[in-house]
Amino acid sequence: MTLLRHLAAAVCVAIIVVLLSTKLTPYRDYQMAEVAAYVTAVAGLTVLIGLSGQISIGHGAFMAIGGYSGALLLIHQGWPLEAVFAASAAIAAVAGAVFGVAAARLRGPYLAGATLMLAVALPTLANQYPKAFGGDQGLSVSITTPAFLGATFPPTRWMAWVTSAAALITLILLANLGRSRIGRNWRAVRDDEVAASLSGLNVARVQVLAFVISAACAGLGGALLAVVTGIVAPGAYTLTLSIALLTAAVLGGLGTLPGALWGSLVLVLVPTYLTNVATSHGLSGGASSSVPIAAYGVVLIVVMLVFPAGIQGGLRRLFGYPSVSPLNTLRRRAPASEHQEEGPT
Amino acid sequence: MKKSHRVNLAAVAGLAAVAMVAAGCSSSGGSGSPSAKSSTLTASAPGITPTQILIGSHQPLTGVAAPGYDEIAPASNAYFQYVNAHGGVYGRKIVYKYLNDQYDPTITSTVVHQLVLQNNVFAIFDGLGTPTHLAVVKYLNSSKVPDVFVASGCECWNQTSTQPYTYGWQVDYVREGKILGNYIKQHFAGKKIGYFYQDDEFGQDGVKGLDDEIPKSQVVARQSYNPTVTNVAPQVTALKAHGAQVVVSFSVPAFTALLRLNSLKLNFSPQLVVSNVGSDPITLAGLLESFAKQGGATVQGNQLTQGIVTDGYLPSLGSSGNTWIQLFSKIHGQYLPKLPFDGNVLYGMAVGYTFVQAMLKAGRNPTRQDLVNAINGGLPQGVSVAPYAYSASDHAGITGAYMGVIKNGVLAETGPTQVTDTSATGAITTYSTAQPPAPASGIPSP
């Protein structure tokens, strides 16, 4: 039944996406594709942090793995897109498994530190092996719209469809996982590792699984973004990207899948909007380039002040929904309440 | 419980729709309306209305590549404002919208899509950077958007069969490497040469040109740097250990400065030969002083740049008798007084002049193809010391440069203009035709 409900919701969203994409300008379609790519990555991250309680500030590295895998497969093997996306996610998942096994021994800030190292170190590999990865200028990726859509079909609309479809499938899978035994195990481990292991859960295995799944999502997101932007290059996967993903997850509402969408919308739309405002108000040179960055910071601060539980938390409060969805939990892991939860509840 | 979850997803979908539509509405309606006044001027192409020509660009206005390079687009814009104030291009005003890509190829892709799809620019002009522009060159060519005068000397812009809409402008790094290499061969015969270069297309193209000229046996060390790693002490130490007497540097200004400061620290003083992009004396002096300050030392920037050998393809800023320098200095004083009149500003105005040349040649009511045809037909030499290579089968820009040396913070010409091609065996010849003077009006004649 859950699966059916999620599928029904997904079909609704898909219809809206298709209708929207035909109404919007090609550039808005392009942004929609960008949002879909980020949603895929952020959804994985928000599940990792919100449900399994592990913090990663290095998911940009998994996007890089997915992006480069996708680019190399498209360029050298010429695989169809769906196979490329699946393979990119799988390769990132393997990388996530390797890293996750090592990381399962680490907790809190140490895990964050290890993922941070990954984010900083991995993209430079492209510079170490310029023959394979194209060095600093990366590899360029291009896709063509299928012939049956006609020659005049806007390529950005096709991109929006492809990426939105991939994002939706990811969201359905994550929504179901979150409500399944696996999701319950994650939450059990997140809330109390000792209690979880006393209940017979293999804590490390549960955590590694969460890491693998979120790495796969990031890898898929990376491949989608590579197709959208047409390039994979080390400059695209700096620490800034990892932080941006984390920002989107927190801003949208940690642990909530709709939150991943809100966060991604902010990530894509707000900087462009602010730049347009700055340039159209006649700010020139240094000012117009610095103002959007500063204003973006202000937006983040304001959102966190107004909606401490993220945008999704704020919406839920505004519309008075009770906080019941299994995927919207975990705003209660404040350090003060942690000890209380350790008691018998 | 289950019900509320479904409601959530539906609500999300609805709100997402609202957000996208709202975003779409907020930015539409930017294009100008045709005016009935000038009957012969039509909206002949995207970005062209009877009153204006809209062009776009991606520039590093913040981030690692911003120092110095962030002056280029404002300088081009200053020249366009001058042209607009003096009748424009067939009466149309040039509107130049340049967006910040922070030198990040992903952002480049986003802003160029925005410029082409949302702002409907006529052409992308002077997009800055090799890795950044490579991210959009395929897209621009498949969308048939003129991609004129890329601000990078990569040989890769000259691929007429796969990239018919893309044109280089500045002397490419292979030509530049050959001219520098030729000078070294003649003036530093028998000396030990060390290379210091950026490990990407820029540095590698330059080294290719150098190797065409300098005997292999003379090169004792080849050290490359990665532009994201600012510690170049290992490379400089290696250059010193190999006893390099001459160091040729294909570097951006920040790394030329780092090379110079690290050499100073190691008490290593080879003759420096630096490619044009990394040798603007004013930018360099500023960087040297600020880097030294960060390290707790005080240096005199102009003292440290003294004697650096480099090349130039635009007239030297120091040659006050040159009509081009006089023209641009006047425009600088009028439209851009806040920025220093340095090599970057000169570059921006010069490339702006070339664009106006091409637009005037493209005709009163040009299509995108007209602009491409105009450049393919060749542009007359103007602002540069050497002619352009432009033809239907060659999209490289300026074909040569002169050698010079930095004296008291100013580039002083020391040799005649030399022109060459990008092939390994292509001869380097002296180009003795004098540079044509700047038009009195400051605007190219159609």
JSON list of C-alpha atoms in Angstrom, two decimals, chain A residues 38-188:
[
{"chain": "A", "resi": 38, "resn": "TYR", "atom": "CA", "xyz": [20.63, 18.37, -6.84]},
{"chain": "A", "resi": 39, "resn": "VAL", "atom": "CA", "xyz": [17.45, 16.87, -5.34]},
{"chain": "A", "resi": 40, "resn": "THR", "atom": "CA", "xyz": [18.80, 13.39, -6.09]},
{"chain": "A", "resi": 41, "resn": "ALA", "atom": "CA", "xyz": [22.05, 14.06, -4.26]},
{"chain": "A", "resi": 42, "resn": "VAL", "atom": "CA", "xyz": [20.52, 16.03, -1.40]},
{"chain": "A", "resi": 43, "resn": "ALA", "atom": "CA", "xyz": [17.81, 13.40, -0.81]},
{"chain": "A", "resi": 44, "resn": "GLY", "atom": "CA", "xyz": [20.49, 10.78, -0.23]},
{"chain": "A", "resi": 45, "resn": "LEU", "atom": "CA", "xyz": [22.35, 13.07, 2.11]},
{"chain": "A", "resi": 46, "resn": "THR", "atom": "CA", "xyz": [19.29, 14.07, 4.07]},
{"chain": "A", "resi": 47, "resn": "VAL", "atom": "CA", "xyz": [18.45, 10.39, 4.62]},
{"chain": "A", "resi": 48, "resn": "LEU", "atom": "CA", "xyz": [22.01, 9.69, 5.74]},
{"chain": "A", "resi": 49, "resn": "ILE", "atom": "CA", "xyz": [22.07, 12.54, 8.24]},
{"chain": "A", "resi": 50, "resn": "GLY", "atom": "CA", "xyz": [18.42, 12.66, 9.24]},
{"chain": "A", "resi": 51, "resn": "LEU", "atom": "CA", "xyz": [17.63, 8.96, 9.43]},
{"chain": "A", "resi": 52, "resn": "SER", "atom": "CA", "xyz": [20.90, 7.20, 10.15]},
{"chain": "A", "resi": 53, "resn": "GLY", "atom": "CA", "xyz": [22.47, 10.04, 12.13]},
{"chain": "A", "resi": 54, "resn": "GLN", "atom": "CA", "xyz": [25.80, 10.12, 10.30]},
{"chain": "A", "resi": 55, "resn": "ILE", "atom": "CA", "xyz": [27.20, 13.43, 9.12]},
{"chain": "A", "resi": 56, "resn": "SER", "atom": "CA", "xyz": [28.99, 13.74, 5.80]},
{"chain": "A", "resi": 57, "resn": "ILE", "atom": "CA", "xyz": [30.55, 16.95, 4.57]},
{"chain": "A", "resi": 58, "resn": "GLY", "atom": "CA", "xyz": [32.11, 15.19, 1.63]},
{"chain": "A", "resi": 59, "resn": "HIS", "atom": "CA", "xyz": [29.23, 14.17, -0.58]},
{"chain": "A", "resi": 60, "resn": "GLY", "atom": "CA", "xyz": [30.57, 16.36, -3.36]},
{"chain": "A", "resi": 61, "resn": "ALA", "atom": "CA", "xyz": [33.24, 13.67, -3.76]},
{"chain": "A", "resi": 62, "resn": "PHE", "atom": "CA", "xyz": [30.60, 11.02, -4.51]},
{"chain": "A", "resi": 63, "resn": "MET", "atom": "CA", "xyz": [29.00, 13.40, -6.99]},
{"chain": "A", "resi": 64, "resn": "ALA", "atom": "CA", "xyz": [32.43, 13.67, -8.59]},
{"chain": "A", "resi": 65, "resn": "ILE", "atom": "CA", "xyz": [32.72, 9.88, -8.77]},
{"chain": "A", "resi": 66, "resn": "GLY", "atom": "CA", "xyz": [29.27, 9.62, -10.34]},
{"chain": "A", "resi": 67, "resn": "GLY", "atom": "CA", "xyz": [29.92, 12.54, -12.67]},
{"chain": "A", "resi": 68, "resn": "TYR", "atom": "CA", "xyz": [33.23, 11.21, -13.95]},
{"chain": "A", "resi": 69, "resn": "SER", "atom": "CA", "xyz": [31.87, 7.66, -14.24]},
{"chain": "A", "resi": 70, "resn": "GLY", "atom": "CA", "xyz": [28.93, 8.93, -16.25]},
{"chain": "A", "resi": 71, "resn": "ALA", "atom": "CA", "xyz": [31.12, 11.08, -18.47]},
{"chain": "A", "resi": 72, "resn": "LEU", "atom": "CA", "xyz": [33.63, 8.30, -19.15]},
{"chain": "A", "resi": 73, "resn": "LEU", "atom": "CA", "xyz": [30.88, 5.79, -19.93]},
{"chain": "A", "resi": 74, "resn": "LEU", "atom": "CA", "xyz": [29.15, 8.21, -22.29]},
{"chain": "A", "resi": 75, "resn": "ILE", "atom": "CA", "xyz": [32.35, 9.20, -24.06]},
{"chain": "A", "resi": 76, "resn": "HIS", "atom": "CA", "xyz": [34.12, 5.85, -24.34]},
{"chain": "A", "resi": 77, "resn": "GLN", "atom": "CA", "xyz": [31.29, 3.32, -24.26]},
{"chain": "A", "resi": 78, "resn": "GLY", "atom": "CA", "xyz": [28.40, 5.32, -25.64]},
{"chain": "A", "resi": 79, "resn": "TRP", "atom": "CA", "xyz": [25.96, 3.57, -23.34]},
{"chain": "A", "resi": 80, "resn": "PRO", "atom": "CA", "xyz": [22.31, 4.62, -23.29]},
{"chain": "A", "resi": 81, "resn": "LEU", "atom": "CA", "xyz": [21.52, 7.20, -20.64]},
{"chain": "A", "resi": 82, "resn": "GLU", "atom": "CA", "xyz": [19.59, 4.94, -18.28]},
{"chain": "A", "resi": 83, "resn": "ALA", "atom": "CA", "xyz": [22.47, 2.45, -18.19]},
{"chain": "A", "resi": 84, "resn": "VAL", "atom": "CA", "xyz": [24.95, 5.26, -17.64]},
{"chain": "A", "resi": 85, "resn": "PHE", "atom": "CA", "xyz": [22.94, 6.59, -14.72]},
{"chain": "A", "resi": 86, "resn": "ALA", "atom": "CA", "xyz": [22.52, 3.16, -13.14]},
{"chain": "A", "resi": 87, "resn": "ALA", "atom": "CA", "xyz": [26.22, 2.41, -13.54]},
{"chain": "A", "resi": 88, "resn": "SER", "atom": "CA", "xyz": [27.25, 5.79, -12.13]},
{"chain": "A", "resi": 89, "resn": "ALA", "atom": "CA", "xyz": [25.10, 5.21, -9.07]},
{"chain": "A", "resi": 90, "resn": "ALA", "atom": "CA", "xyz": [26.52, 1.70, -8.71]},
{"chain": "A", "resi": 91, "resn": "ILE", "atom": "CA", "xyz": [30.12, 2.87, -8.97]},
{"chain": "A", "resi": 92, "resn": "ALA", "atom": "CA", "xyz": [29.51, 5.61, -6.41]},
{"chain": "A", "resi": 93, "resn": "ALA", "atom": "CA", "xyz": [27.83, 3.00, -4.19]},
{"chain": "A", "resi": 94, "resn": "VAL", "atom": "CA", "xyz": [30.92, 0.80, -4.34]},
{"chain": "A", "resi": 95, "resn": "ALA", "atom": "CA", "xyz": [33.08, 3.80, -3.43]},
{"chain": "A", "resi": 96, "resn": "GLY", "atom": "CA", "xyz": [30.64, 4.58, -0.65]},
{"chain": "A", "resi": 97, "resn": "ALA", "atom": "CA", "xyz": [30.88, 1.01, 0.62]},
{"chain": "A", "resi": 98, "resn": "VAL", "atom": "CA", "xyz": [34.67, 1.11, 0.73]},
{"chain": "A", "resi": 99, "resn": "PHE", "atom": "CA", "xyz": [34.66, 4.45, 2.46]},
{"chain": "A", "resi": 100, "resn": "GLY", "atom": "CA", "xyz": [31.68, 3.55, 4.64]},
{"chain": "A", "resi": 101, "resn": "VAL", "atom": "CA", "xyz": [33.40, 0.47, 6.06]},
{"chain": "A", "resi": 102, "resn": "ALA", "atom": "CA", "xyz": [36.31, 2.61, 7.15]},
{"chain": "A", "resi": 103, "resn": "ALA", "atom": "CA", "xyz": [34.02, 5.37, 8.34]},
{"chain": "A", "resi": 104, "resn": "ALA", "atom": "CA", "xyz": [31.80, 3.06, 10.38]},
{"chain": "A", "resi": 105, "resn": "ARG", "atom": "CA", "xyz": [34.50, 3.08, 13.03]},
{"chain": "A", "resi": 106, "resn": "LEU", "atom": "CA", "xyz": [34.26, 6.84, 13.28]},
{"chain": "A", "resi": 107, "resn": "ARG", "atom": "CA", "xyz": [31.73, 8.96, 15.15]},
{"chain": "A", "resi": 108, "resn": "GLY", "atom": "CA", "xyz": [30.41, 12.50, 14.88]},
{"chain": "A", "resi": 109, "resn": "PRO", "atom": "CA", "xyz": [33.13, 15.04, 14.17]},
{"chain": "A", "resi": 110, "resn": "TYR", "atom": "CA", "xyz": [35.64, 12.32, 13.25]},
{"chain": "A", "resi": 111, "resn": "LEU", "atom": "CA", "xyz": [33.36, 10.97, 10.56]},
{"chain": "A", "resi": 112, "resn": "ALA", "atom": "CA", "xyz": [32.73, 14.52, 9.37]},
{"chain": "A", "resi": 113, "resn": "GLY", "atom": "CA", "xyz": [36.49, 15.06, 9.27]},
{"chain": "A", "resi": 114, "resn": "ALA", "atom": "CA", "xyz": [37.08, 11.92, 7.23]},
{"chain": "A", "resi": 115, "resn": "THR", "atom": "CA", "xyz": [34.42, 12.85, 4.69]},
{"chain": "A", "resi": 116, "resn": "LEU", "atom": "CA", "xyz": [35.87, 16.35, 4.55]},
{"chain": "A", "resi": 117, "resn": "MET", "atom": "CA", "xyz": [39.22, 14.85, 3.60]},
{"chain": "A", "resi": 118, "resn": "LEU", "atom": "CA", "xyz": [37.53, 12.91, 0.82]},
{"chain": "A", "resi": 119, "resn": "ALA", "atom": "CA", "xyz": [35.91, 16.06, -0.55]},
{"chain": "A", "resi": 120, "resn": "VAL", "atom": "CA", "xyz": [39.21, 17.92, -0.59]},
{"chain": "A", "resi": 121, "resn": "ALA", "atom": "CA", "xyz": [41.43, 15.13, -1.87]},
{"chain": "A", "resi": 122, "resn": "LEU", "atom": "CA", "xyz": [39.37, 13.27, -4.45]},
{"chain": "A", "resi": 123, "resn": "PRO", "atom": "CA", "xyz": [38.85, 15.96, -7.11]},
{"chain": "A", "resi": 124, "resn": "THR", "atom": "CA", "xyz": [42.62, 16.51, -7.35]},
{"chain": "A", "resi": 125, "resn": "LEU", "atom": "CA", "xyz": [42.93, 12.96, -8.71]},
{"chain": "A", "resi": 126, "resn": "ALA", "atom": "CA", "xyz": [41.69, 14.42, -11.99]},
{"chain": "A", "resi": 127, "resn": "ASN", "atom": "CA", "xyz": [44.82, 16.56, -12.09]},
{"chain": "A", "resi": 128, "resn": "GLN", "atom": "CA", "xyz": [47.03, 13.59, -11.24]},
{"chain": "A", "resi": 129, "resn": "TYR", "atom": "CA", "xyz": [45.78, 11.58, -14.21]},
{"chain": "A", "resi": 130, "resn": "PRO", "atom": "CA", "xyz": [45.09, 14.18, -16.87]},
{"chain": "A", "resi": 131, "resn": "LYS", "atom": "CA", "xyz": [45.09, 11.59, -19.68]},
{"chain": "A", "resi": 132, "resn": "ALA", "atom": "CA", "xyz": [42.10, 9.78, -18.24]},
{"chain": "A", "resi": 133, "resn": "PHE", "atom": "CA", "xyz": [40.24, 12.64, -16.57]},
{"chain": "A", "resi": 134, "resn": "GLY", "atom": "CA", "xyz": [41.15, 15.61, -18.73]},
{"chain": "A", "resi": 135, "resn": "GLY", "atom": "CA", "xyz": [43.03, 17.43, -15.95]},
{"chain": "A", "resi": 136, "resn": "ASP", "atom": "CA", "xyz": [41.87, 20.82, -14.83]},
{"chain": "A", "resi": 137, "resn": "GLN", "atom": "CA", "xyz": [39.57, 21.38, -17.77]},
{"chain": "A", "resi": 138, "resn": "GLY", "atom": "CA", "xyz": [37.78, 18.09, -17.28]},
{"chain": "A", "resi": 139, "resn": "LEU", "atom": "CA", "xyz": [35.73, 16.15, -19.80]},
{"chain": "A", "resi": 140, "resn": "SER", "atom": "CA", "xyz": [32.84, 17.49, -21.77]},
{"chain": "A", "resi": 141, "resn": "VAL", "atom": "CA", "xyz": [29.62, 15.54, -22.01]},
{"chain": "A", "resi": 142, "resn": "SER", "atom": "CA", "xyz": [26.85, 16.02, -24.48]},
{"chain": "A", "resi": 143, "resn": "ILE", "atom": "CA", "xyz": [23.58, 14.20, -25.02]},
{"chain": "A", "resi": 144, "resn": "THR", "atom": "CA", "xyz": [21.19, 14.47, -27.91]},
{"chain": "A", "resi": 145, "resn": "THR", "atom": "CA", "xyz": [17.42, 14.48, -27.75]},
{"chain": "A", "resi": 146, "resn": "PRO", "atom": "CA", "xyz": [15.94, 11.27, -29.09]},
{"chain": "A", "resi": 147, "resn": "ALA", "atom": "CA", "xyz": [14.78, 11.41, -32.71]},
{"chain": "A", "resi": 148, "resn": "PHE", "atom": "CA", "xyz": [11.14, 10.57, -32.03]},
{"chain": "A", "resi": 149, "resn": "LEU", "atom": "CA", "xyz": [10.64, 13.92, -30.26]},
{"chain": "A", "resi": 150, "resn": "GLY", "atom": "CA", "xyz": [11.45, 15.78, -33.46]},
{"chain": "A", "resi": 151, "resn": "ALA", "atom": "CA", "xyz": [14.29, 18.07, -34.39]},
{"chain": "A", "resi": 152, "resn": "THR", "atom": "CA", "xyz": [12.74, 21.19, -32.90]},
{"chain": "A", "resi": 153, "resn": "PHE", "atom": "CA", "xyz": [12.17, 19.73, -29.45]},
{"chain": "A", "resi": 154, "resn": "PRO", "atom": "CA", "xyz": [14.01, 21.95, -26.93]},
{"chain": "A", "resi": 155, "resn": "PRO", "atom": "CA", "xyz": [17.02, 20.01, -25.59]},
{"chain": "A", "resi": 156, "resn": "THR", "atom": "CA", "xyz": [16.64, 21.54, -22.15]},
{"chain": "A", "resi": 157, "resn": "ARG", "atom": "CA", "xyz": [13.10, 20.17, -21.86]},
{"chain": "A", "resi": 158, "resn": "TRP", "atom": "CA", "xyz": [14.40, 16.70, -22.63]},
{"chain": "A", "resi": 159, "resn": "MET", "atom": "CA", "xyz": [17.08, 17.19, -19.97]},
{"chain": "A", "resi": 160, "resn": "ALA", "atom": "CA", "xyz": [14.43, 18.30, -17.49]},
{"chain": "A", "resi": 161, "resn": "TRP", "atom": "CA", "xyz": [12.42, 15.15, -18.21]},
{"chain": "A", "resi": 162, "resn": "VAL", "atom": "CA", "xyz": [15.35, 12.79, -17.92]},
{"chain": "A", "resi": 163, "resn": "THR", "atom": "CA", "xyz": [16.69, 14.27, -14.70]},
{"chain": "A", "resi": 164, "resn": "SER", "atom": "CA", "xyz": [13.26, 14.65, -13.11]},
{"chain": "A", "resi": 165, "resn": "ALA", "atom": "CA", "xyz": [12.46, 11.02, -13.89]},
{"chain": "A", "resi": 166, "resn": "ALA", "atom": "CA", "xyz": [15.69, 9.88, -12.28]},
{"chain": "A", "resi": 167, "resn": "ALA", "atom": "CA", "xyz": [15.08, 12.11, -9.28]},
{"chain": "A", "resi": 168, "resn": "LEU", "atom": "CA", "xyz": [11.53, 10.84, -8.85]},
{"chain": "A", "resi": 169, "resn": "ILE", "atom": "CA", "xyz": [12.57, 7.20, -8.99]},
{"chain": "A", "resi": 170, "resn": "THR", "atom": "CA", "xyz": [15.22, 7.94, -6.38]},
{"chain": "A", "resi": 171, "resn": "LEU", "atom": "CA", "xyz": [12.69, 9.68, -4.16]},
{"chain": "A", "resi": 172, "resn": "ILE", "atom": "CA", "xyz": [10.22, 6.77, -4.40]},
{"chain": "A", "resi": 173, "resn": "LEU", "atom": "CA", "xyz": [12.92, 4.28, -3.49]},
{"chain": "A", "resi": 174, "resn": "LEU", "atom": "CA", "xyz": [14.12, 6.39, -0.59]},
{"chain": "A", "resi": 175, "resn": "ALA", "atom": "CA", "xyz": [10.58, 7.01, 0.68]},
{"chain": "A", "resi": 176, "resn": "ASN", "atom": "CA", "xyz": [9.91, 3.28, 0.71]},
{"chain": "A", "resi": 177, "resn": "LEU", "atom": "CA", "xyz": [13.25, 2.45, 2.25]},
{"chain": "A", "resi": 178, "resn": "GLY", "atom": "CA", "xyz": [12.58, 4.96, 4.98]},
{"chain": "A", "resi": 179, "resn": "ARG", "atom": "CA", "xyz": [9.34, 3.23, 5.86]},
{"chain": "A", "resi": 180, "resn": "SER", "atom": "CA", "xyz": [10.72, -0.28, 5.62]},
{"chain": "A", "resi": 181, "resn": "ARG", "atom": "CA", "xyz": [12.64, -2.34, 8.13]},
{"chain": "A", "resi": 182, "resn": "ILE", "atom": "CA", "xyz": [15.84, -0.79, 6.90]},
{"chain": "A", "resi": 183, "resn": "GLY", "atom": "CA", "xyz": [14.55, 2.69, 7.72]},
{"chain": "A", "resi": 184, "resn": "ARG", "atom": "CA", "xyz": [13.46, 1.56, 11.17]},
{"chain": "A", "resi": 185, "resn": "ASN", "atom": "CA", "xyz": [16.89, 0.08, 11.75]},
{"chain": "A", "resi": 186, "resn": "TRP", "atom": "CA", "xyz": [18.49, 3.38, 10.76]},
{"chain": "A", "resi": 187, "resn": "ARG", "atom": "CA", "xyz": [16.36, 5.29, 13.19]},
{"chain": "A", "resi": 188, "resn": "ALA", "atom": "CA", "xyz": [17.00, 2.79, 15.92]}
]
